[in-house]
PDB file of C-alpha atoms in Angstrom:
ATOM      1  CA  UNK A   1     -93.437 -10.736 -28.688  1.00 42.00           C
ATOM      2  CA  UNK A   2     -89.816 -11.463 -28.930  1.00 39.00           C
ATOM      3  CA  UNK A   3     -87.393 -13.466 -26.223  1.00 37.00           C
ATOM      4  CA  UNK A   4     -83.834 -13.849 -26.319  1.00 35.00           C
ATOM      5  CA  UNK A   5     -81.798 -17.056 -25.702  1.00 37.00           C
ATOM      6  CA  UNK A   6     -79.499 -17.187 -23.218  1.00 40.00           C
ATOM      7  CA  UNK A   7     -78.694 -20.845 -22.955  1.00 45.00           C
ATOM      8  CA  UNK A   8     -78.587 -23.699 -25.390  1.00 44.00           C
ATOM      9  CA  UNK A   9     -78.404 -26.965 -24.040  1.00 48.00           C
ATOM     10  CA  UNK A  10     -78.006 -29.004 -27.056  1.00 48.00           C
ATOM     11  CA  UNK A  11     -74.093 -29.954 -26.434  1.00 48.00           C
ATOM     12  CA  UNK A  12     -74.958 -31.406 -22.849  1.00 49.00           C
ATOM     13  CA  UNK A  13     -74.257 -35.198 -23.046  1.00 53.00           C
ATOM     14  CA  UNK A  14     -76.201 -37.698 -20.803  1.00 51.00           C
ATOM     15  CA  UNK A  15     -74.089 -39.983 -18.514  1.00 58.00           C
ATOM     16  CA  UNK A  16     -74.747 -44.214 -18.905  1.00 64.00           C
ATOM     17  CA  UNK A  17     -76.882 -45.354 -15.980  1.00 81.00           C
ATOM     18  CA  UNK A  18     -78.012 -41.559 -15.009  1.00 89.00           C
ATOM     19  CA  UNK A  19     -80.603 -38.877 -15.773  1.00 93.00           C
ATOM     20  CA  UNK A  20     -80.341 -34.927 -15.996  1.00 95.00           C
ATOM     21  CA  UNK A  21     -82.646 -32.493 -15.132  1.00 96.00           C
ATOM     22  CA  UNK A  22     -83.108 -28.666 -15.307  1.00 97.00           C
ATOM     23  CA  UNK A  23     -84.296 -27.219 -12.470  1.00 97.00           C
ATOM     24  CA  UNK A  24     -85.676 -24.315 -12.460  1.00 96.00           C
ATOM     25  CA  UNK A  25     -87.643 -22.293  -9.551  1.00 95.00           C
ATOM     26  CA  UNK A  26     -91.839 -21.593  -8.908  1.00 94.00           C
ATOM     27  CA  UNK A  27     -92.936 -19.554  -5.923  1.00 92.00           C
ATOM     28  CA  UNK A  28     -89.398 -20.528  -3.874  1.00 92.00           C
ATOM     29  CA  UNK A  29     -90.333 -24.881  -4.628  1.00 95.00           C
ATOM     30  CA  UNK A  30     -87.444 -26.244  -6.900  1.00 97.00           C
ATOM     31  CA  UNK A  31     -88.685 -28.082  -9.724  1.00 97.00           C
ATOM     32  CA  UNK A  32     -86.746 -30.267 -12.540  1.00 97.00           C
ATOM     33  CA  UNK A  33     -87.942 -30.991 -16.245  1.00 97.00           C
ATOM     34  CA  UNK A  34     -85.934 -33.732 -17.911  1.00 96.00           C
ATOM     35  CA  UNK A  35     -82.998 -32.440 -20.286  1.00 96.00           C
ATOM     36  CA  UNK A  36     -84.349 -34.515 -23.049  1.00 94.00           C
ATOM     37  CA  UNK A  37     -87.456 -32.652 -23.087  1.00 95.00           C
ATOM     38  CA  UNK A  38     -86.169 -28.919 -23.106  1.00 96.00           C
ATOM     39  CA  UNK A  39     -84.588 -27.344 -25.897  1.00 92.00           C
ATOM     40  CA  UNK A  40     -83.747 -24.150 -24.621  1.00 92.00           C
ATOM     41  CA  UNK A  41     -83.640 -21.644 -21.963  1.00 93.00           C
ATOM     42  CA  UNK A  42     -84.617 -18.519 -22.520  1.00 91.00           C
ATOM     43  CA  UNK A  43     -85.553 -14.796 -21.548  1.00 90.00           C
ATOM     44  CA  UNK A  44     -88.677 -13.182 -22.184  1.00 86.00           C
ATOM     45  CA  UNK A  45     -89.176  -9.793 -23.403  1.00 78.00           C
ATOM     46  CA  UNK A  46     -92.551  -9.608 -24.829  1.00 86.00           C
ATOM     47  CA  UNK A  47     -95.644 -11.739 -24.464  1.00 90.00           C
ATOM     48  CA  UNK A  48     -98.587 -10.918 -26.790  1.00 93.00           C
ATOM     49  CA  UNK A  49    -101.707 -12.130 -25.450  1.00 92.00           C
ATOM     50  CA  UNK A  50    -104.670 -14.408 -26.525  1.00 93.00           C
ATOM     51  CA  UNK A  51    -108.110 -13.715 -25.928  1.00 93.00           C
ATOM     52  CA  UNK A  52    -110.164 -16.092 -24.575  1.00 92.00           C
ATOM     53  CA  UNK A  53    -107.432 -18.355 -23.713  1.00 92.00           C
ATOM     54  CA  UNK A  54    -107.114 -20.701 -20.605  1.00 92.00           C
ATOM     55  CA  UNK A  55    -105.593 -18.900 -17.789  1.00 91.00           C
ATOM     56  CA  UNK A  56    -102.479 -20.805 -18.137  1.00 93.00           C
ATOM     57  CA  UNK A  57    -101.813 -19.699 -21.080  1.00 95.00           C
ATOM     58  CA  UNK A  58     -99.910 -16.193 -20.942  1.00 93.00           C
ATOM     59  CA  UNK A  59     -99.678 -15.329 -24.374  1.00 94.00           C
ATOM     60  CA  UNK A  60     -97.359 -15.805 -27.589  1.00 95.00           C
ATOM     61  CA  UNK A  61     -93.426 -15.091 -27.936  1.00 92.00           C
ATOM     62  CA  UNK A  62     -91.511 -14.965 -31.068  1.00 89.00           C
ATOM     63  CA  UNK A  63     -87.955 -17.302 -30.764  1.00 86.00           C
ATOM     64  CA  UNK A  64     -85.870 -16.779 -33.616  1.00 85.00           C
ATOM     65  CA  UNK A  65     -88.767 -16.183 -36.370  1.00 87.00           C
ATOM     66  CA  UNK A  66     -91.571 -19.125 -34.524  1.00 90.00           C
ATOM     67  CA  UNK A  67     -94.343 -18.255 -32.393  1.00 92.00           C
ATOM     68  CA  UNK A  68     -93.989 -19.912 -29.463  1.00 94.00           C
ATOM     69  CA  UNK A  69     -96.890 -20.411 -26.941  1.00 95.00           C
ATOM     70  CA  UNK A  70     -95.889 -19.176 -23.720  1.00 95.00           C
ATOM     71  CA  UNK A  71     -97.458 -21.190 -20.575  1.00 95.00           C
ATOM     72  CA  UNK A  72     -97.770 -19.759 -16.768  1.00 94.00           C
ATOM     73  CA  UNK A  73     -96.131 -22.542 -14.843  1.00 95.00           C
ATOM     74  CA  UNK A  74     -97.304 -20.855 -11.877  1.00 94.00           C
ATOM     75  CA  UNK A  75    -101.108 -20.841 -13.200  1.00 93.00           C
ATOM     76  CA  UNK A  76    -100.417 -24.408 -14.060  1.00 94.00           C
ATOM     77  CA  UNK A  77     -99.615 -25.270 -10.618  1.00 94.00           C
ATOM     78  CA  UNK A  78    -102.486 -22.963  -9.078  1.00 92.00           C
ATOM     79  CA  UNK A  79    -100.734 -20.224  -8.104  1.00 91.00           C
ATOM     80  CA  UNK A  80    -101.464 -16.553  -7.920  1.00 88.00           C
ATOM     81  CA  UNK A  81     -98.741 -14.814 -10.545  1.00 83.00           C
ATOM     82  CA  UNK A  82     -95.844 -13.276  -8.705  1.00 76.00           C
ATOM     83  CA  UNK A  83     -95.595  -9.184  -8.446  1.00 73.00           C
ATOM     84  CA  UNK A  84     -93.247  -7.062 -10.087  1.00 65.00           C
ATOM     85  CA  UNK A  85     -91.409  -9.277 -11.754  1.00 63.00           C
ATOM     86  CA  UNK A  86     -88.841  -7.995 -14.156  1.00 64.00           C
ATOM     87  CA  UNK A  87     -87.066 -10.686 -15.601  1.00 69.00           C
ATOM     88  CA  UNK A  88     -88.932 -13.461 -16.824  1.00 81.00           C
ATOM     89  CA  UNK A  89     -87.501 -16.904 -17.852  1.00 92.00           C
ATOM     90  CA  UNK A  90     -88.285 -19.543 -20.256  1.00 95.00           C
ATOM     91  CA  UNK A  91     -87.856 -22.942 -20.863  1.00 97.00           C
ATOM     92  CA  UNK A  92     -88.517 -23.851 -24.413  1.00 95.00           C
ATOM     93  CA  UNK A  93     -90.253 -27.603 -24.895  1.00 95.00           C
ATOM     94  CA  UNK A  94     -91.417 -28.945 -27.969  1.00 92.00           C
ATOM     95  CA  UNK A  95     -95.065 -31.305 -27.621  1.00 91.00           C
ATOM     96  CA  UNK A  96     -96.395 -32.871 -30.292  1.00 89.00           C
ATOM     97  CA  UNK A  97     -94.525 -31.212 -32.876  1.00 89.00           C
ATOM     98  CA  UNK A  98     -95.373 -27.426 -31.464  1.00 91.00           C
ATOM     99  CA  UNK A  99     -93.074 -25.105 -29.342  1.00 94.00           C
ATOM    100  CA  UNK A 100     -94.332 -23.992 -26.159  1.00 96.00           C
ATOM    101  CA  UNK A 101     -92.292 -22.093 -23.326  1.00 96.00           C
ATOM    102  CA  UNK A 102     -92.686 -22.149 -19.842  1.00 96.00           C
ATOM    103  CA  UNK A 103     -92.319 -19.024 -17.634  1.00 95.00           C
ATOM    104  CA  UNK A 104     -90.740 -20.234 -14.405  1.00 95.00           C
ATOM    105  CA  UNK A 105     -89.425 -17.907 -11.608  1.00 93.00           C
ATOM    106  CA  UNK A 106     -85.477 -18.890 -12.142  1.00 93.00           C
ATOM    107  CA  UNK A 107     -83.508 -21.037 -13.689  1.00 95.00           C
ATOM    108  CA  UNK A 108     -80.667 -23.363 -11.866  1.00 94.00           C
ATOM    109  CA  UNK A 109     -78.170 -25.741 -13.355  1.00 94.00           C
ATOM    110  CA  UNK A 110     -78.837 -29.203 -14.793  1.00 95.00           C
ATOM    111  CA  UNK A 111     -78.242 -32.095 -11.693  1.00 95.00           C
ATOM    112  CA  UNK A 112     -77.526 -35.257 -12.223  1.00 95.00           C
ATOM    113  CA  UNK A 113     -79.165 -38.203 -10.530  1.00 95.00           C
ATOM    114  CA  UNK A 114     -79.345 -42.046 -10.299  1.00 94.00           C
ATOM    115  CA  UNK A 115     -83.161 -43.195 -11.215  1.00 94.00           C
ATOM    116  CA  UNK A 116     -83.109 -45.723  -8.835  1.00 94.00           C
ATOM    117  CA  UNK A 117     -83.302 -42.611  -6.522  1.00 95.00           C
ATOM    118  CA  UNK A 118     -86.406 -41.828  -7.675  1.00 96.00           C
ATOM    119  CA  UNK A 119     -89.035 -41.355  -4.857  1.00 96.00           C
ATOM    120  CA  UNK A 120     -92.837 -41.155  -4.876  1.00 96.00           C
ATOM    121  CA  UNK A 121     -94.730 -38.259  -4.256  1.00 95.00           C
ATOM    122  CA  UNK A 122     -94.964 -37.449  -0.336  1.00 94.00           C
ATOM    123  CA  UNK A 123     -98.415 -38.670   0.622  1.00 94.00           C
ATOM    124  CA  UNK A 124     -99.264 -34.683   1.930  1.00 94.00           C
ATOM    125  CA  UNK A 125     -98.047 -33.073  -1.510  1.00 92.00           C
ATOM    126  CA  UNK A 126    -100.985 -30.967  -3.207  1.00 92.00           C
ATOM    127  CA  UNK A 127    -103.200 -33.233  -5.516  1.00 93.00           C
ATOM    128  CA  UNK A 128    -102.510 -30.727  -8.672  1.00 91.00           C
ATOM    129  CA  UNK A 129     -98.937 -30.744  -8.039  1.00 94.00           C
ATOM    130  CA  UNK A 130     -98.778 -34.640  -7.338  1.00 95.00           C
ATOM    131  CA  UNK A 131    -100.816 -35.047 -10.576  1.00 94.00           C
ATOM    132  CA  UNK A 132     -97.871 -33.095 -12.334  1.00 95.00           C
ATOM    133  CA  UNK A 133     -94.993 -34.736 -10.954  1.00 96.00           C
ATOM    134  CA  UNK A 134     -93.259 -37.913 -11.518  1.00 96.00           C
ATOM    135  CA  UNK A 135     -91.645 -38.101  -8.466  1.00 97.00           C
ATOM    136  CA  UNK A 136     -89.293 -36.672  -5.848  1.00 97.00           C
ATOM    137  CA  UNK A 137     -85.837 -36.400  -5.354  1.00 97.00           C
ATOM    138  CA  UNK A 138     -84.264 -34.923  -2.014  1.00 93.00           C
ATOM    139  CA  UNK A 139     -81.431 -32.192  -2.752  1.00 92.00           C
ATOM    140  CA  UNK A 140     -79.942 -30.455   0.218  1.00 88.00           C
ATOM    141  CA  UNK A 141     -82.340 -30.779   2.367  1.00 90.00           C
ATOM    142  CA  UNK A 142     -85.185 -29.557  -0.096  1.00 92.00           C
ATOM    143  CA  UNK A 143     -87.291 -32.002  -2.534  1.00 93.00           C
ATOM    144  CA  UNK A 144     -86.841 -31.583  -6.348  1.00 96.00           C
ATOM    145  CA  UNK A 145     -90.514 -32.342  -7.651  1.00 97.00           C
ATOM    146  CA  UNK A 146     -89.766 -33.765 -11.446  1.00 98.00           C
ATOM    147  CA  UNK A 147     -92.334 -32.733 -13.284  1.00 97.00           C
ATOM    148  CA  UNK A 148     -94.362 -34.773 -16.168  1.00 96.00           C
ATOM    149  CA  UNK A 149     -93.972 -32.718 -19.439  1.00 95.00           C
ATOM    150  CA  UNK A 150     -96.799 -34.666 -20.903  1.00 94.00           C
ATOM    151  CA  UNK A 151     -99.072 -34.322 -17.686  1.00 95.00           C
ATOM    152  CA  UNK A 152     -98.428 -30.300 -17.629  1.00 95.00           C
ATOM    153  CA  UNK A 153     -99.370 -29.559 -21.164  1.00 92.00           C
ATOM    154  CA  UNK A 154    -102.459 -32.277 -20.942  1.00 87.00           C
ATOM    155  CA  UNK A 155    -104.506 -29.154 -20.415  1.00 75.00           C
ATOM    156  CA  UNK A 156    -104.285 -28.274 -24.353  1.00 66.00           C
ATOM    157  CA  UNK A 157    -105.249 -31.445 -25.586  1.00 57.00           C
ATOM    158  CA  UNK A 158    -108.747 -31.389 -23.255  1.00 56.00           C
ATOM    159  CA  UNK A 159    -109.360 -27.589 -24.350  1.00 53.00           C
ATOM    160  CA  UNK A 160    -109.073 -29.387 -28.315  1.00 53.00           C
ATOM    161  CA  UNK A 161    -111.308 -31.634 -27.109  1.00 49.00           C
ATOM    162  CA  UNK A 162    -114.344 -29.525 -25.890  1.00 48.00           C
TER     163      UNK A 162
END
């Protein structure tokens, strides 16, 4: 359970009046998680799994010495997982004082946007993806879905619940 870092993101600074997101890529849909929320991008070589987990769950990874709960974006967003994938990549988070990492598809660059360009969810987007997303923004000629941190994890805190 070990993954390597291949990107730190810690010496990106915000511009006045804008917001930045990562994007990354989920079964060919480009998605963006605010910068302020990841901590670091990363690739995956091992995943050791957990019994009796929720299906979203994919296993643990070890980052530098910490166990780091690694979460199927692709589960979360009720998809099948993709075949033959060699490369996995990571985005590191930190929730509620724990580290979790998302496996995404690819990574892209951080884009910059104004917030008043912030749109809602198209009417016709998926109700689990709509209930994950913050909003839209349109980036040649394709939508960037932001996702909702909070709203992706929210999974964890009703399995501590039950």
């Amino acid at each position: 359970m070990n993954a390597t870092t291949i990107t730190s993101l810690k010496d990106i600074k915000p511009t006045a009046g804008s917001v930045e997101y990562v994007t990354v890529l989920v079964a060919g849909q480009l998605l963006g998680l605010p910068i302020s929320r990841v901590h670091d991008v990363y690739l995956v070589n091992d995943i050791t799994a957990v019994p009796l987990a929720p299906p979203e769950i994919a296993g643990l990874l070890n980052l530098r010495g910490r166990v780091v709960t690694a979460i199927s974006l692709r589960r979360r967003l009720g998809l099948n997982e993709a075949a033959g994938v060699e490369r996995r990549m990571t985005i590191g988070i930190e929730h509620q004082g724990e580290a979790f990492g998302l496996l995404v598809d690819d990574v892209g660059e951080v884009l910059r946007f104004d917030p008043a360009d912030l749109q809602p969810n198209p009417v016709h987007l998926d109700r689990r993806w709509a209930s994950l997303s913050k909003g839209v923004y349109q980036v040649d000629r394709r939508l960037l879905i932001i996702l909702d941190v909070d709203a992706v994890l929210e999974f964890l805190a009703e399995q501590k619940a039950a």
